[in-house]
Coordinates of C-alpha atoms and ligand atoms in Angstrom, one line a residue:
M14 CA -20.7 119.6 -122.2
S15 CA -17.9 117.1 -122.1
R16 CA -15.0 118.1 -119.9
H17 CA -11.5 118.5 -121.3
T18 CA -8.5 116.6 -120.0
V19 CA -4.8 117.4 -119.6
R20 CA -2.5 114.4 -119.3
P21 CA -0.7 114.5 -115.9
G22 CA 3.0 113.8 -116.0
T23 CA 3.9 116.1 -118.8
V24 CA 5.4 119.6 -119.0
Q25 CA 2.0 120.7 -120.3
E26 CA 0.5 120.0 -116.9
T27 CA 2.4 123.0 -115.5
L28 CA 0.1 125.4 -117.4
L29 CA -2.6 124.4 -114.9
I30 CA -0.8 126.2 -112.0
P31 CA -0.9 129.7 -113.3
L32 CA -4.4 129.1 -114.8
Y33 CA -5.7 128.0 -111.4
G34 CA -3.9 130.9 -109.8
R35 CA -5.7 133.4 -112.0
A36 CA -9.1 131.7 -111.4
V37 CA -8.6 131.7 -107.6
E38 CA -7.5 135.3 -107.7
T39 CA -10.6 136.3 -109.6
R40 CA -12.9 135.0 -106.8
K41 CA -11.2 137.2 -104.2
D42 CA -12.7 140.4 -102.9
Q43 CA -9.6 142.4 -103.6
P44 CA -7.8 140.6 -106.5
A45 CA -4.5 141.5 -108.1
L46 CA -6.2 140.8 -111.4
R47 CA -9.5 139.6 -112.7
D48 CA -9.7 136.7 -115.2
P49 CA -13.2 135.3 -115.7
R50 CA -12.0 133.2 -118.6
A51 CA -9.6 131.4 -116.3
E52 CA -12.6 130.5 -114.1
E53 CA -14.5 129.2 -117.1
L54 CA -11.5 127.1 -118.2
V55 CA -10.9 125.6 -114.8
A56 CA -14.6 124.6 -114.7
A57 CA -14.2 123.0 -118.2
I58 CA -11.1 121.0 -117.5
D59 CA -11.2 117.6 -115.8
Y60 CA -8.3 117.9 -113.3
D61 CA -7.9 117.9 -109.5
F62 CA -7.1 121.6 -109.2
A63 CA -7.8 121.4 -105.4
R64 CA -4.3 119.9 -105.0
F65 CA -3.0 123.4 -105.6
D66 CA -5.3 125.1 -103.0
G67 CA -3.6 127.3 -100.6
L68 CA -0.1 127.2 -102.2
P69 CA 1.9 130.4 -102.0
S70 CA 3.0 129.8 -105.6
L71 CA -0.5 130.6 -106.9
L72 CA -0.1 134.2 -105.8
G73 CA 3.5 134.2 -107.0
S74 CA 2.3 133.2 -110.5
V75 CA -0.4 135.9 -110.4
L76 CA 2.2 138.6 -109.5
R77 CA 4.5 137.4 -112.3
T78 CA 1.6 137.6 -114.7
C79 CA 0.8 141.2 -113.5
L80 CA 4.4 142.1 -114.4
F81 CA 4.3 140.4 -117.8
D82 CA 1.0 142.1 -118.5
H83 CA 2.6 145.5 -117.6
W84 CA 5.4 144.8 -120.1
A85 CA 2.9 143.9 -122.8
R86 CA 0.8 147.0 -122.2
T87 CA 3.9 149.2 -122.2
F88 CA 5.0 147.6 -125.5
L89 CA 1.5 148.1 -127.0
E90 CA 1.5 151.8 -125.9
E91 CA 4.8 152.3 -127.8
H92 CA 3.9 150.0 -130.7
P93 CA 0.1 149.9 -131.0
D94 CA 0.3 148.0 -134.3
G95 CA 3.0 145.6 -133.1
T96 CA 2.9 141.9 -132.5
V97 CA 2.9 140.0 -129.2
V98 CA 4.1 136.4 -129.3
E99 CA 3.4 134.1 -126.4
L100 CA 5.9 131.3 -126.3
G101 CA 4.5 128.4 -124.3
A102 CA 1.1 130.2 -124.0
G103 CA -0.6 127.4 -122.1
L104 CA -4.1 128.6 -121.4
N105 CA -2.8 132.1 -120.8
T106 CA -5.4 135.0 -121.3
R107 CA -3.1 137.9 -121.7
F108 CA -4.7 138.9 -125.0
E109 CA -8.1 139.2 -123.1
R110 CA -6.5 141.5 -120.6
V111 CA -4.2 143.8 -122.6
D112 CA -5.4 143.7 -126.3
N113 CA -5.7 147.2 -127.8
G114 CA -7.9 146.3 -130.8
R115 CA -5.1 146.8 -133.3
A116 CA -2.1 144.6 -132.5
R117 CA -1.4 141.1 -133.8
W118 CA -1.1 138.3 -131.4
V119 CA 0.4 134.8 -131.7
D120 CA 0.1 132.1 -129.1
L121 CA 2.5 129.1 -129.5
D122 CA 2.6 125.9 -127.6
L123 CA 3.2 122.2 -128.0
P124 CA 0.7 120.4 -130.3
D125 CA -1.4 118.8 -127.6
V126 CA -1.7 122.1 -125.6
A127 CA -2.4 124.0 -128.9
A128 CA -5.2 121.5 -129.6
L129 CA -6.7 122.2 -126.1
R130 CA -6.2 125.9 -126.5
R131 CA -8.0 125.9 -129.9
E132 CA -11.1 124.5 -128.3
F133 CA -11.4 127.7 -126.2
F134 CA -9.7 130.4 -128.3
P135 CA -10.5 130.4 -132.0
D136 CA -8.2 132.2 -134.4
T137 CA -9.3 135.6 -135.6
D138 CA -7.9 138.1 -138.2
R139 CA -5.6 139.5 -135.5
R140 CA -4.9 136.4 -133.4
H141 CA -3.3 133.2 -134.5
L142 CA -2.3 129.9 -132.8
V143 CA 0.9 128.1 -133.7
A144 CA 1.2 124.4 -132.7
A145 CA 5.0 123.7 -132.4
S146 CA 7.8 123.2 -129.9
V147 CA 9.6 126.5 -129.3
T148 CA 12.8 124.4 -130.1
D149 CA 11.5 123.7 -133.6
R150 CA 12.9 126.6 -135.7
T151 CA 10.0 126.5 -138.2
W152 CA 7.7 128.4 -135.8
A153 CA 9.6 131.6 -136.7
G154 CA 8.4 131.5 -140.3
A155 CA 4.8 131.1 -139.1
V156 CA 5.1 134.0 -136.8
A157 CA 6.8 136.2 -139.4
D158 CA 4.1 135.4 -141.9
F159 CA 1.3 136.6 -139.6
G160 CA 3.0 139.3 -137.5
Q161 CA 3.6 143.0 -138.2
G162 CA 5.6 145.8 -136.9
A163 CA 7.7 145.5 -133.7
Y164 CA 7.7 142.3 -131.7
L165 CA 7.4 141.4 -128.1
F166 CA 8.0 137.8 -127.2
C167 CA 6.6 136.7 -123.8
A168 CA 8.0 133.4 -122.4
E169 CA 6.4 133.3 -119.0
A170 CA 7.4 130.2 -117.0
V171 CA 8.5 128.3 -120.1
L172 CA 12.2 128.5 -120.8
P173 CA 13.4 127.1 -117.4
Y174 CA 11.9 123.8 -118.5
L175 CA 14.3 123.6 -121.4
D176 CA 18.0 122.7 -121.5
E177 CA 20.3 125.7 -121.6
H178 CA 21.4 125.0 -125.2
E179 CA 17.8 125.0 -126.2
V180 CA 17.2 128.3 -124.5
R181 CA 20.2 129.7 -126.3
A182 CA 18.9 128.4 -129.6
V183 CA 15.5 130.0 -129.0
H184 CA 17.1 133.3 -128.0
D185 CA 19.4 133.2 -131.1
L186 CA 16.5 132.4 -133.4
I187 CA 14.5 135.4 -132.1
A188 CA 17.6 137.7 -132.4
E189 CA 18.3 136.5 -136.0
R190 CA 14.7 136.5 -137.3
F191 CA 13.2 139.4 -135.3
P192 CA 15.9 142.0 -134.8
G193 CA 15.0 144.8 -132.5
S194 CA 12.5 142.7 -130.7
R195 CA 11.9 142.4 -126.9
L196 CA 12.0 139.2 -125.0
A197 CA 10.3 138.8 -121.5
L198 CA 11.4 135.7 -119.7
D199 CA 11.9 134.3 -116.2
T200 CA 15.1 132.8 -114.9
A201 CA 15.7 130.5 -111.9
S202 CA 19.1 130.4 -110.1
P203 CA 21.1 127.1 -109.7
H204 CA 19.8 126.9 -106.1
V205 CA 16.2 127.3 -107.2
V206 CA 16.6 124.6 -109.8
A207 CA 18.5 122.3 -107.4
T208 CA 15.8 122.6 -104.7
Q209 CA 12.7 122.4 -106.9
D210 CA 11.6 119.1 -105.5
T211 CA 10.7 121.0 -102.3
H212 CA 8.9 123.8 -104.3
D213 CA 5.2 123.9 -103.1
A214 CA 3.6 123.6 -106.6
L215 CA 6.4 121.9 -108.7
S216 CA 6.6 119.1 -106.1
K217 CA 3.0 118.3 -107.1
V218 CA 3.7 117.8 -110.8
T219 CA 6.4 115.8 -112.6
A220 CA 7.8 118.4 -115.0
R221 CA 11.2 119.8 -113.8
M222 CA 13.1 122.9 -114.6
R223 CA 16.4 122.2 -116.3
W224 CA 17.9 125.6 -117.2
A225 CA 19.6 127.4 -114.3
C226 CA 20.7 131.0 -114.8
P227 CA 23.1 132.3 -112.1
D228 CA 22.7 135.9 -113.0
P229 CA 20.1 137.4 -115.4
R230 CA 22.6 140.1 -116.4
Q231 CA 24.4 137.3 -118.4
L232 CA 21.4 137.3 -120.8
A233 CA 22.6 140.6 -122.3
D234 CA 25.9 139.0 -123.1
W235 CA 24.3 136.4 -125.4
T236 CA 24.1 138.8 -128.3
A237 CA 26.3 141.9 -128.9
G238 CA 24.2 145.0 -128.5
A239 CA 21.5 143.4 -126.4
E240 CA 20.4 145.3 -123.3
L241 CA 18.7 144.0 -120.1
L242 CA 15.9 146.7 -119.8
A243 CA 14.6 145.3 -116.5
S244 CA 15.1 142.5 -114.0
H245 CA 12.8 142.1 -111.0
T246 CA 12.0 139.6 -108.4
L247 CA 8.5 139.2 -106.8
T248 CA 9.7 141.4 -104.0
T249 CA 11.1 144.2 -106.2
L250 CA 8.2 144.7 -108.7
P251 CA 8.4 148.0 -110.6
G252 CA 6.4 150.9 -109.1
P253 CA 3.4 150.9 -111.4
V254 CA 2.8 147.1 -110.9
H255 CA 3.5 147.2 -107.1
D256 CA 1.4 150.3 -106.5
A257 CA -1.6 148.9 -108.3
L258 CA -1.7 145.8 -106.0
P259 CA -4.3 145.6 -103.2
A260 CA -2.8 146.8 -99.8
P261 CA -2.7 143.3 -98.2
Y262 CA -0.5 142.1 -101.1
R263 CA 1.9 145.0 -100.7
A264 CA 2.2 144.1 -97.0
T265 CA 2.8 140.4 -97.9
I266 CA 5.6 141.5 -100.3
R267 CA 7.2 143.7 -97.6
E268 CA 7.3 140.8 -95.2
L269 CA 8.6 138.5 -97.9
A270 CA 11.3 141.0 -98.8
Q271 CA 12.5 141.0 -95.2
Q272 CA 12.8 137.2 -95.1
R273 CA 15.1 137.2 -98.2
L274 CA 14.1 133.6 -99.1
P275 CA 16.4 132.3 -101.8
G276 CA 13.4 130.7 -103.6
V277 CA 11.9 134.1 -104.0
E278 CA 15.0 136.3 -104.4
E279 CA 16.7 134.0 -106.9
Y280 CA 13.8 133.8 -109.3
S281 CA 13.9 136.7 -111.7
L282 CA 11.6 138.2 -114.2
N283 CA 13.5 139.9 -117.0
L284 CA 13.0 142.1 -120.1
L285 CA 15.6 141.9 -122.7
Q286 CA 16.0 144.3 -125.7
L287 CA 17.6 142.6 -128.6
P288 CA 19.7 144.6 -131.1
Ligands
SAM17 C1 4.1 126.9 -116.6 S1 3.2 126.8 -118.1 C2 3.1 128.5 -118.5 C3 2.0 128.8 -119.4 C4 1.7 130.3 -119.7 N1 2.9 130.9 -120.2 C5 1.2 131.0 -118.5 O1 2.0 131.8 -117.9 O2 0.1 130.7 -118.1 C6 4.5 126.2 -119.2 C7 4.0 126.1 -120.7 O3 5.2 125.9 -121.5 C8 4.8 125.0 -122.5 N2 6.0 124.4 -123.0 C9 6.9 123.7 -122.4 N3 7.9 123.2 -123.2 C10 7.6 123.8 -124.4 C11 8.2 123.7 -125.7 N4 9.3 123.0 -126.0 N5 7.6 124.4 -126.8 C12 6.5 125.1 -126.6 N6 5.8 125.2 -125.4 C13 6.4 124.5 -124.3 C14 3.9 124.0 -121.8 O4 3.2 123.2 -122.7 C15 3.1 125.0 -120.9 O5 1.9 125.4 -121.6

């Protein structure tokens, strides 16, 4: 079988970090999550993944994914016939982990990532891939045509790569076209953005974060009536996510919390309820 390539030097390359994190995690004796598809995808992609070996950020991306999975599961418990939209899906496999057999699911990414994704994840009657930039307003029509019921938008490790005015436009578009929806997104402080060249994983790729958010509570001010339902860091994961982790990870998190590293404490995972 021919191996697939991802062009280095693009924002698309960043999808390989969480993908590899999930693959590495799956091989552990006591993993935080299991993702056999990620292992298959890593084997099928022609890329020097070993350059990420041993980086603390691999575990960080896995913990972040555990929280986004938790939010998606909670949403689907409340809205079993709802729609989950992955903005900047990369080669994410959340559908494989949390699907309930009833919901609709949309994965969206830039055209070249969407083409790669399509090779591994065919559309079904409940799952649809949209090839577009999240900054191109037309994606909202494609999502509305396919989706049903309540909406959860997951933008995991995507929006910080945009400019703030683009993030605002994405947020405003979701608020306007999908009232009452939830948006899960991560935010990096100005310090985290300013020091990203020294970040263990980002320093190995050329893509750079551009949007800095000093305080996630500001997100609720972007639309009247919006509410920040949750905001966590990797050291303050909610009980159900934290308690499900293997004991060694809980110990690592305790140690990390004591160190109060700005790179950890100023990177937030947020759930926003739109009016
Ligand atoms: C760090 S990866 C995260 C991938 C996925 N969310 C995950 O957690 O595995 C960032 C993703 O955002 C996508 N992305 C970046 N800019 C985008 C844009 N303007 N529109 C859509 N996707 C974008 C990239 O192609 C990449 O797949």
